[in-house]
Tab-separated table of C-alpha atoms and ligand atoms in Angstrom:
chain	number	residue	atom	x	y	z
A	785	MET	CA	-7.626	-5.189	19.973
A	786	GLN	CA	-6.706	-5.232	23.662
A	787	HIS	CA	-3.854	-7.559	23.029
A	788	VAL	CA	-2.322	-5.077	20.530
A	789	ALA	CA	-2.447	-2.138	23.018
A	790	SER	CA	-1.134	-4.363	25.799
A	791	SER	CA	1.892	-5.452	23.849
A	792	VAL	CA	2.832	-1.816	23.361
A	793	VAL	CA	2.340	-1.156	27.009
A	794	ARG	CA	4.611	-3.947	28.063
A	795	ALA	CA	7.331	-2.859	25.604
A	796	ARG	CA	7.047	0.689	26.916
A	797	ALA	CA	7.148	-0.412	30.530
A	798	VAL	CA	10.371	-2.244	29.819
A	799	PHE	CA	12.008	0.699	28.110
A	800	ASP	CA	10.799	3.245	30.839
A	801	ALA	CA	12.384	1.161	33.555
A	802	GLY	CA	15.811	1.934	32.030
A	803	THR	CA	16.475	-1.891	31.417
A	804	THR	CA	17.495	-1.540	27.902
A	805	ARG	CA	20.249	1.207	28.286
A	806	PRO	CA	23.290	-0.804	29.476
A	807	LEU	CA	25.542	-2.131	26.878
A	808	THR	CA	25.362	-5.583	28.464
A	809	TRP	CA	21.591	-5.803	28.024
A	810	ARG	CA	21.920	-4.938	24.284
A	811	LEU	CA	24.685	-7.461	23.740
A	812	ASP	CA	22.710	-10.137	25.643
A	813	GLN	CA	19.667	-9.590	23.361
A	814	LEU	CA	21.864	-9.925	20.264
A	815	ARG	CA	23.266	-13.236	21.650
A	816	GLN	CA	19.730	-14.474	22.497
A	817	LEU	CA	18.675	-13.653	18.927
A	818	ARG	CA	21.450	-15.659	17.600
A	819	ARG	CA	20.737	-18.471	19.989
A	820	MET	CA	17.159	-18.580	18.758
A	821	LEU	CA	18.288	-18.771	15.153
A	822	ALA	CA	20.723	-21.523	15.968
A	823	GLU	CA	18.401	-23.579	18.033
A	824	ARG	CA	15.194	-23.081	16.064
A	825	HIS	CA	16.796	-23.005	12.698
A	826	ALA	CA	14.813	-26.186	11.466
A	827	GLU	CA	11.544	-24.674	12.547
A	828	PHE	CA	12.292	-21.474	10.773
A	829	ALA	CA	13.548	-23.162	7.576
A	830	GLU	CA	10.493	-25.250	7.522
A	831	ALA	CA	8.150	-22.140	7.744
A	832	LEU	CA	9.981	-20.478	5.051
A	833	ALA	CA	9.569	-23.382	2.870
A	834	LYS	CA	5.850	-23.564	3.639
A	835	ASP	CA	5.251	-19.882	2.944
A	836	VAL	CA	7.165	-19.278	-0.216
A	837	GLY	CA	8.723	-22.758	-1.124
A	838	LYS	CA	12.093	-21.471	-0.173
A	839	HIS	CA	14.949	-23.950	-0.513
A	840	ARG	CA	16.784	-24.437	2.947
A	841	THR	CA	20.022	-23.161	1.354
A	842	GLU	CA	18.445	-20.039	0.112
A	843	ALA	CA	16.727	-19.783	3.639
A	844	GLN	CA	20.105	-19.831	5.151
A	845	LEU	CA	21.777	-17.463	2.613
A	846	ALA	CA	19.074	-14.753	2.615
A	847	GLU	CA	17.167	-15.285	5.860
A	848	ILE	CA	18.498	-17.141	8.852
A	849	GLY	CA	22.274	-16.893	8.176
A	850	PHE	CA	21.857	-13.317	7.023
A	851	VAL	CA	20.249	-12.216	10.246
A	852	ASP	CA	22.782	-14.153	12.253
A	853	ALA	CA	25.675	-12.362	10.405
A	854	GLU	CA	23.979	-8.993	10.928
A	855	ALA	CA	23.593	-9.690	14.732
A	856	ALA	CA	27.284	-10.899	14.911
A	857	HIS	CA	28.457	-7.685	13.220
A	858	LEU	CA	26.425	-5.536	15.589
A	859	GLU	CA	27.726	-7.522	18.522
A	860	ARG	CA	31.416	-7.086	17.486
A	861	HIS	CA	31.304	-3.506	16.784
A	862	LEU	CA	28.471	-1.936	19.100
A	863	GLU	CA	30.791	-0.757	22.001
A	864	GLY	CA	32.799	1.261	19.602
A	865	TRP	CA	29.864	2.774	17.696
A	866	LEU	CA	28.374	3.780	20.989
A	867	ARG	CA	31.458	5.633	22.206
A	868	PRO	CA	30.774	9.357	22.652
A	869	ARG	CA	32.208	11.453	19.841
A	870	ARG	CA	34.146	14.717	20.788
A	871	VAL	CA	33.389	17.842	18.952
A	872	PRO	CA	35.619	20.817	18.686
A	873	VAL	CA	34.454	23.948	20.625
A	874	PRO	CA	34.777	27.361	18.878
A	875	LEU	CA	36.420	30.181	20.706
A	876	VAL	CA	32.886	31.915	21.526
A	877	ALA	CA	31.874	28.909	23.562
A	878	GLN	CA	35.149	28.116	25.315
A	879	PRO	CA	36.062	26.876	27.876
A	880	ALA	CA	33.645	23.821	27.369
A	881	ARG	CA	33.583	20.204	26.297
A	882	ALA	CA	31.199	19.160	23.529
A	883	TRP	CA	30.285	15.602	22.390
A	884	THR	CA	27.524	13.600	20.894
A	885	GLU	CA	26.008	10.324	22.149
A	886	LEU	CA	23.720	7.858	20.528
A	887	THR	CA	20.676	7.410	22.761
A	888	PRO	CA	17.850	4.989	22.438
A	889	LEU	CA	14.505	6.229	21.000
A	890	GLY	CA	12.143	4.104	23.037
A	891	VAL	CA	9.551	1.637	21.452
A	892	VAL	CA	10.118	0.794	17.770
A	893	LEU	CA	7.477	-0.814	15.576
A	894	VAL	CA	8.852	-3.047	12.784
A	895	ILE	CA	6.274	-3.930	10.069
A	896	GLY	CA	7.427	-6.624	7.652
A	897	PRO	CA	6.528	-8.021	4.186
A	898	TRP	CA	6.045	-11.634	3.209
A	899	ASN	CA	8.740	-12.095	0.655
A	900	TYR	CA	11.711	-12.331	3.118
A	901	PRO	CA	9.495	-12.616	6.170
A	902	LEU	CA	12.126	-13.509	8.684
A	903	GLN	CA	15.097	-11.322	7.441
A	904	LEU	CA	12.966	-8.202	6.956
A	905	LEU	CA	11.690	-8.387	10.506
A	906	LEU	CA	14.717	-9.745	12.397
A	907	ALA	CA	17.528	-7.618	10.846
A	908	PRO	CA	15.742	-4.336	11.811
A	909	LEU	CA	14.988	-5.927	15.222
A	910	ALA	CA	18.727	-6.611	15.702
A	911	GLY	CA	19.525	-3.065	14.957
A	912	ALA	CA	16.830	-1.521	17.225
A	913	LEU	CA	17.899	-3.746	20.104
A	914	ALA	CA	21.588	-2.941	19.623
A	915	ALA	CA	20.544	0.859	19.868
A	916	GLY	CA	18.870	0.014	23.275
A	917	ASN	CA	15.090	0.120	22.191
A	918	THR	CA	12.251	-2.359	22.852
A	919	VAL	CA	10.520	-3.598	19.771
A	920	VAL	CA	6.935	-4.571	18.601
A	921	LEU	CA	7.227	-6.899	15.428
A	922	LYS	CA	4.355	-7.145	13.045
A	923	PRO	CA	5.000	-10.011	10.693
A	924	SER	CA	3.149	-10.275	7.438
A	925	GLU	CA	-0.194	-12.217	7.413
A	926	HIS	CA	0.771	-13.562	3.968
A	927	ALA	CA	3.625	-15.436	5.410
A	928	PRO	CA	1.597	-17.182	8.118
A	929	ALA	CA	3.988	-20.082	8.971
A	930	THR	CA	6.924	-17.724	9.483
A	931	SER	CA	4.564	-15.342	11.367
A	932	ALA	CA	3.494	-18.194	13.725
A	933	ALA	CA	7.144	-19.357	14.222
A	934	LEU	CA	8.215	-15.870	15.212
A	935	ALA	CA	5.090	-15.591	17.637
A	936	ARG	CA	6.196	-18.794	19.163
A	937	TRP	CA	9.921	-18.222	19.603
A	938	VAL	CA	10.597	-14.457	19.934
A	939	PRO	CA	8.844	-14.138	23.349
A	940	GLU	CA	10.714	-17.077	24.661
A	941	TYR	CA	14.236	-15.936	23.575
A	942	LEU	CA	13.634	-12.183	23.790
A	943	ALA	CA	11.226	-11.872	26.696
A	944	GLY	CA	10.675	-8.204	27.593
A	945	ALA	CA	12.788	-6.959	24.589
A	946	ALA	CA	10.363	-7.805	21.795
A	947	GLU	CA	6.720	-8.362	21.308
A	948	VAL	CA	5.108	-10.051	18.361
A	949	VAL	CA	1.688	-9.015	17.065
A	950	GLU	CA	0.258	-11.403	14.546
A	951	GLY	CA	-2.692	-10.475	12.128
A	952	GLY	CA	-3.611	-8.463	9.128
A	953	ILE	CA	-4.807	-5.074	8.327
A	954	PRO	CA	-7.110	-4.790	11.444
A	955	GLU	CA	-4.115	-5.563	13.796
A	956	THR	CA	-1.756	-3.291	11.915
A	957	THR	CA	-4.304	-0.470	11.952
A	958	ALA	CA	-4.674	-0.964	15.762
A	959	LEU	CA	-1.001	-0.832	16.212
A	960	LEU	CA	-0.613	2.271	14.040
A	961	ALA	CA	-2.987	4.126	16.315
A	962	GLU	CA	-0.614	3.711	19.137
A	963	ARG	CA	2.362	5.940	19.874
A	964	PHE	CA	5.867	4.735	18.883
A	965	ASP	CA	9.101	6.395	18.917
A	966	HIS	CA	10.051	5.049	15.505
A	967	ILE	CA	8.240	3.007	12.831
A	968	PHE	CA	10.404	0.749	10.450
A	969	PHE	CA	8.278	-0.334	7.470
A	970	THR	CA	9.168	-2.595	4.702
A	971	GLY	CA	6.616	-3.189	2.013
A	972	GLY	CA	4.838	-1.408	-0.948
A	973	GLU	CA	4.000	2.101	-1.764
A	974	ALA	CA	0.220	1.896	-0.842
A	975	ALA	CA	0.755	0.579	2.708
A	976	ALA	CA	3.689	2.978	3.050
A	977	LYS	CA	1.368	5.900	2.709
A	978	VAL	CA	-1.058	4.444	5.311
A	979	VAL	CA	1.854	4.034	7.634
A	980	MET	CA	3.133	7.633	7.011
A	981	ARG	CA	-0.249	9.108	7.603
A	982	ALA	CA	-0.674	7.301	10.823
A	983	ALA	CA	2.852	8.299	11.916
A	984	ALA	CA	2.161	11.898	11.214
A	985	GLU	CA	-0.525	11.820	13.950
A	986	HIS	CA	2.107	11.250	16.580
A	987	LEU	CA	5.040	12.946	14.784
A	988	THR	CA	6.773	9.585	14.836
A	989	PRO	CA	9.740	9.185	12.596
A	990	VAL	CA	9.691	6.565	9.955
A	991	THR	CA	11.991	4.521	7.862
A	992	LEU	CA	10.435	3.196	4.655
A	993	GLU	CA	11.991	0.368	2.825
A	994	LEU	CA	9.991	0.185	-0.519
A	995	GLY	CA	10.484	-1.417	-3.900
A	996	GLY	CA	10.132	-0.174	-7.487
A	997	LYS	CA	11.601	-1.105	-10.805
A	998	SER	CA	15.346	-1.656	-10.397
A	999	PRO	CA	17.045	-1.631	-13.866
A	1000	ALA	CA	20.071	-3.573	-15.147
A	1001	TYR	CA	22.014	-2.042	-18.019
A	1002	VAL	CA	24.312	-4.223	-20.094
A	1003	ASP	CA	26.734	-3.178	-22.657
A	1004	ALA	CA	29.158	-4.829	-25.061
A	1005	SER	CA	32.201	-4.560	-22.922
A	1006	THR	CA	30.946	-7.039	-20.407
A	1007	ASP	CA	31.252	-10.703	-20.236
A	1008	LEU	CA	27.676	-11.644	-21.354
A	1009	ALA	CA	27.512	-15.254	-20.136
A	1010	THR	CA	28.463	-14.244	-16.538
A	1011	ALA	CA	26.346	-11.178	-16.622
A	1012	ALA	CA	23.290	-13.247	-17.873
A	1013	LYS	CA	23.959	-15.789	-15.044
A	1014	ARG	CA	24.118	-13.105	-12.401
A	1015	ILE	CA	21.090	-11.268	-13.670
A	1016	ALA	CA	19.071	-14.677	-13.874
A	1017	TRP	CA	20.235	-15.383	-10.244
A	1018	GLY	CA	19.075	-12.020	-8.935
A	1019	ARG	CA	15.701	-11.966	-10.971
A	1020	PHE	CA	14.653	-15.637	-10.309
A	1021	MET	CA	15.698	-16.101	-6.689
A	1022	ASN	CA	12.679	-16.424	-4.515
A	1023	ALA	CA	10.800	-16.868	-7.760
A	1024	GLY	CA	11.319	-13.083	-8.565
A	1025	GLN	CA	9.813	-11.912	-5.294
A	1026	THR	CA	12.798	-9.919	-4.210
A	1027	CYS	CA	12.735	-5.998	-3.666
A	1028	VAL	CA	16.332	-5.697	-5.113
A	1029	ALA	CA	15.814	-8.161	-8.144
A	1030	PRO	CA	16.684	-6.706	-11.458
A	1031	ASP	CA	13.234	-5.797	-12.652
A	1032	TYR	CA	13.988	-5.306	-16.324
A	1033	VAL	CA	17.181	-5.203	-18.630
A	1034	LEU	CA	18.172	-2.304	-20.825
A	1035	ALA	CA	20.631	-2.932	-23.603
A	1036	ARG	CA	21.233	-2.116	-27.343
A	1037	GLU	CA	19.261	-4.380	-29.647
A	1038	GLU	CA	22.518	-6.082	-30.901
A	1039	ILE	CA	23.304	-6.975	-27.247
A	1040	LEU	CA	19.882	-8.160	-26.370
A	1041	GLU	CA	19.946	-11.059	-28.881
A	1042	PRO	CA	23.094	-12.788	-27.527
A	1043	LEU	CA	22.141	-11.761	-23.990
A	1044	GLN	CA	18.660	-13.505	-24.419
A	1045	ALA	CA	20.413	-16.722	-25.515
A	1046	GLU	CA	22.764	-16.486	-22.450
A	1047	LEU	CA	19.823	-15.836	-20.094
A	1048	ILE	CA	18.008	-19.014	-21.336
A	1049	LYS	CA	21.360	-21.042	-20.835
A	1050	ALA	CA	21.593	-19.422	-17.359
A	1051	VAL	CA	18.050	-20.377	-16.341
A	1052	ALA	CA	18.732	-23.964	-17.431
A	1053	ALA	CA	22.009	-23.943	-15.426
A	1054	LEU	CA	20.350	-22.642	-12.296
A	1055	PHE	CA	17.023	-24.542	-12.375
A	1056	GLY	CA	17.331	-27.307	-15.051
A	1057	THR	CA	15.326	-27.546	-18.270
A	1058	ASP	CA	12.084	-28.077	-16.111
A	1059	PRO	CA	12.322	-25.480	-13.244
A	1060	ALA	CA	8.965	-26.918	-11.902
A	1061	ALA	CA	10.876	-29.990	-10.949
A	1062	SER	CA	13.750	-28.024	-9.283
A	1063	LEU	CA	13.795	-27.857	-5.545
A	1064	SER	CA	15.926	-24.588	-5.869
A	1065	TYR	CA	13.038	-22.769	-7.457
A	1066	GLY	CA	10.374	-21.080	-5.497
A	1067	ARG	CA	6.634	-20.532	-5.847
A	1068	ILE	CA	4.407	-17.579	-6.044
A	1069	VAL	CA	3.114	-16.485	-2.623
A	1070	ASP	CA	-0.648	-16.538	-3.368
A	1071	ASP	CA	-3.331	-16.859	-5.942
A	1072	ARG	CA	-3.848	-12.997	-6.257
A	1073	HIS	CA	-0.158	-12.411	-7.111
A	1074	PHE	CA	-0.194	-15.498	-9.461
A	1075	ALA	CA	-3.218	-14.066	-11.408
A	1076	ARG	CA	-1.463	-10.593	-11.462
A	1077	LEU	CA	1.748	-12.057	-12.906
A	1078	ALA	CA	-0.171	-14.118	-15.413
A	1079	ALA	CA	-2.060	-11.118	-16.651
A	1080	LEU	CA	1.267	-9.193	-17.084
A	1081	ALA	CA	2.764	-12.011	-19.090
A	1082	ASP	CA	-0.258	-12.627	-21.264
A	1083	ALA	CA	-0.513	-8.845	-22.136
A	1084	SER	CA	3.145	-8.918	-23.313
A	1085	THR	CA	5.389	-10.996	-25.635
A	1086	VAL	CA	6.887	-14.043	-24.037
A	1087	VAL	CA	10.131	-15.227	-25.621
A	1088	HIS	CA	11.038	-17.903	-23.103
A	1089	GLY	CA	9.285	-19.688	-20.312
A	1090	GLY	CA	5.781	-18.707	-19.436
A	1091	GLN	CA	4.642	-22.194	-18.302
A	1092	ARG	CA	2.633	-22.046	-15.190
A	1093	ASP	CA	0.429	-24.078	-12.804
A	1094	ALA	CA	-2.251	-22.183	-10.767
A	1095	ALA	CA	-2.664	-25.174	-8.443
A	1096	SER	CA	0.922	-25.242	-7.167
A	1097	ARG	CA	1.410	-21.559	-7.988
A	1098	TYR	CA	4.510	-22.456	-10.209
A	1099	PHE	CA	5.464	-19.767	-12.571
A	1100	ALA	CA	8.488	-20.680	-14.839
A	1101	PRO	CA	11.316	-18.096	-15.156
A	1102	THR	CA	10.067	-16.066	-18.081
A	1103	LEU	CA	11.686	-13.699	-20.534
A	1104	LEU	CA	9.665	-10.973	-22.292
A	1105	ARG	CA	10.071	-8.566	-25.167
A	1106	PRO	CA	7.589	-5.900	-24.166
A	1107	ALA	CA	6.059	-3.479	-26.608
A	1108	PRO	CA	6.102	0.187	-25.515
A	1109	GLY	CA	3.104	0.714	-23.069
A	1110	ASP	CA	2.997	-2.985	-22.036
A	1111	ALA	CA	1.638	-3.096	-18.302
A	1112	VAL	CA	4.770	-5.026	-17.402
A	1113	MET	CA	6.786	-1.889	-17.689
A	1114	ALA	CA	4.277	0.262	-15.652
A	1115	GLU	CA	4.725	-1.348	-12.318
A	1116	GLU	CA	7.089	-3.345	-10.107
A	1117	ILE	CA	6.927	-6.940	-11.496
A	1118	PHE	CA	7.736	-8.785	-8.050
A	1119	GLY	CA	7.736	-12.192	-9.899
A	1120	PRO	CA	9.768	-14.281	-12.376
A	1121	LEU	CA	9.188	-12.179	-15.325
A	1122	LEU	CA	12.197	-10.366	-16.960
A	1123	PRO	CA	11.526	-7.852	-19.780
A	1124	LEU	CA	14.267	-7.213	-22.228
A	1125	VAL	CA	14.034	-3.634	-23.383
A	1126	PRO	CA	16.089	-2.196	-26.337
A	1127	VAL	CA	17.659	1.179	-26.043
A	1128	ARG	CA	19.708	3.143	-28.490
A	1129	GLY	CA	22.627	3.486	-26.189
A	1130	LEU	CA	23.911	4.781	-22.875
A	1131	ASP	CA	22.134	8.170	-22.981
A	1132	ALA	CA	18.814	6.557	-23.889
A	1133	ALA	CA	19.219	4.155	-20.974
A	1134	ILE	CA	20.007	6.909	-18.520
A	1135	GLU	CA	16.966	8.794	-19.837
A	1136	GLU	CA	14.720	5.588	-19.307
A	1137	VAL	CA	16.055	5.340	-15.795
A	1138	ASN	CA	15.496	8.905	-14.918
A	1139	GLY	CA	12.078	8.962	-16.487
A	1140	ARG	CA	10.802	6.664	-13.801
A	1141	ALA	CA	10.657	6.834	-9.930
A	1142	LYS	CA	14.080	6.474	-8.307
A	1143	PRO	CA	14.860	2.726	-8.098
A	1144	LEU	CA	15.871	0.826	-4.995
A	1145	ALA	CA	18.922	-0.467	-6.817
A	1146	LEU	CA	20.491	0.185	-10.249
A	1147	TYR	CA	22.895	-2.446	-11.817
A	1148	VAL	CA	25.402	-1.657	-14.534
A	1149	PHE	CA	27.321	-4.635	-16.267
A	1150	SER	CA	30.065	-2.777	-18.057
A	1151	LYS	CA	33.892	-2.498	-17.991
A	1152	ASP	CA	33.763	0.951	-19.536
A	1153	ARG	CA	34.744	3.463	-16.993
A	1154	ALA	CA	32.997	6.457	-18.780
A	1155	THR	CA	29.745	4.333	-18.750
A	1156	ARG	CA	30.099	3.603	-15.014
A	1157	ARG	CA	30.841	7.183	-14.280
A	1158	ALA	CA	27.832	8.357	-16.237
A	1159	PHE	CA	25.518	6.187	-14.358
A	1160	ALA	CA	27.183	7.199	-10.980
A	1161	GLU	CA	26.821	10.993	-11.849
A	1162	ARG	CA	23.634	11.336	-13.766
A	1163	THR	CA	21.180	8.968	-11.960
A	1164	SER	CA	19.751	8.563	-8.490
A	1165	SER	CA	18.944	5.216	-6.857
A	1166	GLY	CA	18.975	3.608	-3.400
A	1167	ALA	CA	22.141	1.706	-4.393
A	1168	LEU	CA	24.446	1.347	-7.483
A	1169	CYS	CA	26.123	-1.951	-8.144
A	1170	PHE	CA	28.555	-2.722	-10.859
A	1171	ASP	CA	28.416	-6.238	-12.315
A	1172	VAL	CA	26.215	-7.795	-9.614
A	1173	PRO	CA	22.633	-7.531	-8.453
A	1174	ALA	CA	21.479	-7.734	-4.920
A	1175	ALA	CA	24.871	-8.648	-3.178
A	1176	HIS	CA	25.220	-5.100	-1.686
A	1177	LEU	CA	22.854	-6.340	1.019
A	1178	SER	CA	25.610	-8.681	2.293
A	1179	VAL	CA	28.085	-5.855	3.027
A	1180	PRO	CA	27.028	-4.786	6.478
A	1181	GLY	CA	29.067	-1.507	6.190
A	1182	LEU	CA	26.844	-0.276	3.410
A	1183	PRO	CA	23.734	1.445	4.290
A	1184	PHE	CA	20.627	-0.318	2.755
A	1185	GLY	CA	17.742	1.823	1.744
A	1186	GLY	CA	15.860	3.615	-1.000
A	1187	VAL	CA	15.554	7.144	-2.182
A	1188	GLY	CA	12.461	8.988	-3.387
A	1189	GLY	CA	9.901	6.402	-4.511
A	1190	SER	CA	11.958	3.517	-3.234
A	1191	GLY	CA	11.939	4.695	0.307
A	1192	MET	CA	13.553	6.937	2.876
A	1193	GLY	CA	16.218	6.201	5.587
A	1194	ALA	CA	18.591	3.202	5.666
A	1195	TYR	CA	19.908	0.415	7.886
A	1196	HIS	CA	22.291	-2.473	8.436
A	1197	GLY	CA	25.153	-2.430	10.828
A	1198	GLU	CA	26.205	0.894	12.116
A	1199	HIS	CA	23.468	2.558	9.992
A	1200	SER	CA	20.848	0.542	11.888
A	1201	VAL	CA	22.311	1.720	15.209
A	1202	ARG	CA	22.005	5.267	13.968
A	1203	THR	CA	18.633	4.951	12.441
A	1204	PHE	CA	17.252	3.577	15.843
A	1205	SER	CA	19.027	6.128	18.004
A	1206	HIS	CA	19.040	9.879	18.519
A	1207	GLU	CA	22.410	11.437	18.320
A	1208	ARG	CA	22.192	13.735	21.256
A	1209	PRO	CA	24.549	16.733	21.329
A	1210	THR	CA	25.854	17.507	24.815
A	1211	LEU	CA	27.677	20.514	26.089
A	1212	ASP	CA	29.371	20.960	29.395
A	1213	LYS	CA	30.508	24.382	30.241
A	1214	PRO	CA	32.133	25.183	33.696
A	1215	LEU	CA	30.414	27.949	35.703
A	1216	ARG	CA	33.745	29.362	36.577
A	1217	PRO	CA	35.152	31.527	34.943
A	1218	ASP	CA	31.860	32.875	33.667
A	1219	THR	CA	33.026	33.852	30.231
A	1220	LEU	CA	29.375	34.736	29.319
A	1221	GLU	CA	29.992	37.882	31.190
A	1222	LEU	CA	31.672	39.095	28.018
A	1223	LEU	CA	28.499	38.510	25.963
A	1224	TYR	CA	25.734	39.410	28.298
A	1225	PRO	CA	23.776	42.842	27.824
A	1226	PRO	CA	23.885	45.679	28.209
A	1227	TYR	CA	25.797	45.923	24.904
A	1228	THR	CA	28.670	48.491	24.451
A	1229	ARG	CA	30.937	49.384	21.653
A	1230	THR	CA	33.645	47.309	23.354
A	1231	LYS	CA	31.289	44.337	23.567
A	1232	HIS	CA	30.376	44.776	19.972
A	1233	ARG	CA	33.993	44.669	18.891
A	1234	LEU	CA	34.682	41.677	21.108
A	1235	ILE	CA	31.597	39.744	19.858
A	1236	ASP	CA	32.463	40.597	16.303
A	1237	ALA	CA	36.006	39.362	16.830
A	1238	LEU	CA	34.664	36.124	18.488
A	1239	VAL	CA	31.952	35.087	16.054
A	1240	ALA	CA	32.750	36.663	12.764
A	1241	PRO	CA	35.089	34.858	10.243
A	1242	VAL	CA	38.658	36.263	10.231
A	1243	GLY	CA	38.408	37.279	6.557
A	1244	LYS	CA	35.407	39.480	7.241
A	1245	ARG	CA	37.114	41.192	10.195
A	1246	ILE	CA	40.106	41.952	8.021
A	1247	ARG	CA	38.108	43.488	5.350
A	1248	LYS	CA	36.175	45.613	7.725
A	1249	ARG	CA	39.364	47.176	9.011
B	440	LIG	P1	2.772	-4.663	1.710
B	440	LIG	O1	2.969	-3.206	1.473
B	440	LIG	O2	1.409	-5.240	1.038
B	440	LIG	O3	2.692	-5.211	3.059
B	440	LIG	C1	3.603	-4.877	4.032
B	440	LIG	C2	3.153	-4.873	5.509
B	440	LIG	O4	2.140	-3.807	5.509
B	440	LIG	C3	2.313	-6.134	5.809
B	440	LIG	O5	2.868	-6.437	7.188
B	440	LIG	C4	0.975	-5.836	5.749
B	440	LIG	O6	0.229	-6.503	6.833
B	440	LIG	C5	0.914	-4.308	6.116
B	440	LIG	N1	-0.246	-3.628	5.427
B	440	LIG	C6	-0.688	-3.801	4.225
B	440	LIG	N2	-1.690	-2.992	3.837
B	440	LIG	C7	-1.886	-2.347	4.863
B	440	LIG	C8	-2.886	-1.329	5.221
B	440	LIG	N3	-3.684	-0.873	4.503
B	440	LIG	N4	-2.813	-0.818	6.571
B	440	LIG	C9	-1.852	-1.284	7.395
B	440	LIG	N5	-0.925	-2.190	7.152
B	440	LIG	C10	-1.007	-2.793	5.981
B	440	LIG	O7	3.899	-5.337	1.004
B	440	LIG	P2	4.140	-6.860	0.519
B	440	LIG	O8	3.304	-7.285	-0.573
B	440	LIG	O9	4.192	-7.632	1.863
B	440	LIG	O10	5.639	-6.854	0.028
B	440	LIG	C11	5.886	-6.463	-1.317
B	440	LIG	C12	6.471	-5.066	-1.424
B	440	LIG	O11	7.492	-4.774	-0.426
B	440	LIG	C13	7.168	-4.804	-2.784
B	440	LIG	O12	6.720	-3.545	-3.291
B	440	LIG	C14	8.590	-4.792	-2.446
B	440	LIG	O13	9.471	-4.242	-3.383
B	440	LIG	C15	8.702	-4.334	-1.076
B	440	LIG	N6	9.904	-4.683	-0.353
B	440	LIG	C16	10.854	-3.919	-0.083
B	440	LIG	C17	12.001	-4.275	0.554
B	440	LIG	C18	13.160	-3.379	0.961
B	440	LIG	O14	13.955	-3.843	1.759
B	440	LIG	N7	13.215	-2.306	0.369
B	440	LIG	C19	12.164	-5.670	0.972
B	440	LIG	C20	11.063	-6.567	0.551
B	440	LIG	C21	9.872	-6.029	-0.024
């Protein structure tokens, strides 16, 4: 795995030479990244279509255009975010000036999944470069066309700033044996544990962007037709292979009936009566996932959809009414299956959510303020969205990340710059006058009183007298 080690050596040499520190270098890289996306747009869109049957409009919305918007946002605000922040100095440390500065970490490893194979490598890349790091990118081997396109173009546009290491588990294993200054991983729980174990060897900090079952709760106060359309859009985009897709719906039985009818209408509106013929509908990434999804559907009760074709890996948008204990409710679905789960009401829905690992996102479709507050106060999730799934990703001021089982750390915009930096505290204390004379040993009664006055809270001093 000589090529793996040498890509890390090259990235480190560029960082160690100090090349990446100036603001101008960072802004140049962001511009180069945007140039690459503009000039190689067709190649990337084609690769995304090949890997997961992504329509070019969806490729623009969720991949190419998404990264361009993220890089543009970083470019616009970076100078301001990097400005040192003054911090007040307490009496005991005066006279002095104190401030914090965001300093680059070094070499960052970004490991990506296959479902948004461009966005989930290049959005972290933009943040890591903005923060003044060099980057080694490891695209997913399950999106080979996108991986090849990145390996072809990234070195050309971002020479010195970013390296691409293609390959599967052997290459990732070799990479993880190297020392990095930060590892940014997007993927599933099992691989995340491998990454975290490897990171522990070098005490490397990690950001883990994972998945899980993101619920959608719907109540009677909402507009069911619009809610259904939005849920269907979030669930069936990219053929359900989206980390923030609504994984299952919770509602009272009397809501589920009309909601099911609206979801069926919504699927037809989005993909026609035969989604297999729709160019807007994606395909399952590989045979293993196709077989996994087929088994989940077969072991539950299909109330709509269910049609599939193994040869083309087409799997229709499918609605399920699972029985308690069905496998589809035991794991993240990551495909076009949407279980509709009856609950007795708000409290039961919250209990259901809290009984599982903390989700990456929680969606509440309700106009009722008390219901919204109840979810805000009594649950924990990576994000909370009212009346819309997945769209929080498009707000660059919002941190994106999970909590508990759905991950640790966050990124996007300023949060990326902070994730890929060390906020270094700096103190500058003049040598003259040497006010430390008042604090140095030997200690006397006078010094004790003085130190007490300087460090103890005012209230405590008054009480002592
Ligand atoms: P994955 O965990 O199988 O693979 C992710 C990356 O890890 C790939 O590059 C792969 O090569 C590498 N990898 C896999 N097994 C490894 C091992 N044993 N040792 C070293 N490296 C290994 O995930 P995936 O199937 O590509 O993606 C699906 C998962 O990703 C879902 O759980 C989904 O929810 C999650 N996801 C999360 C987000 C997010 O932003 N939070 C986004 C997309 C996907």
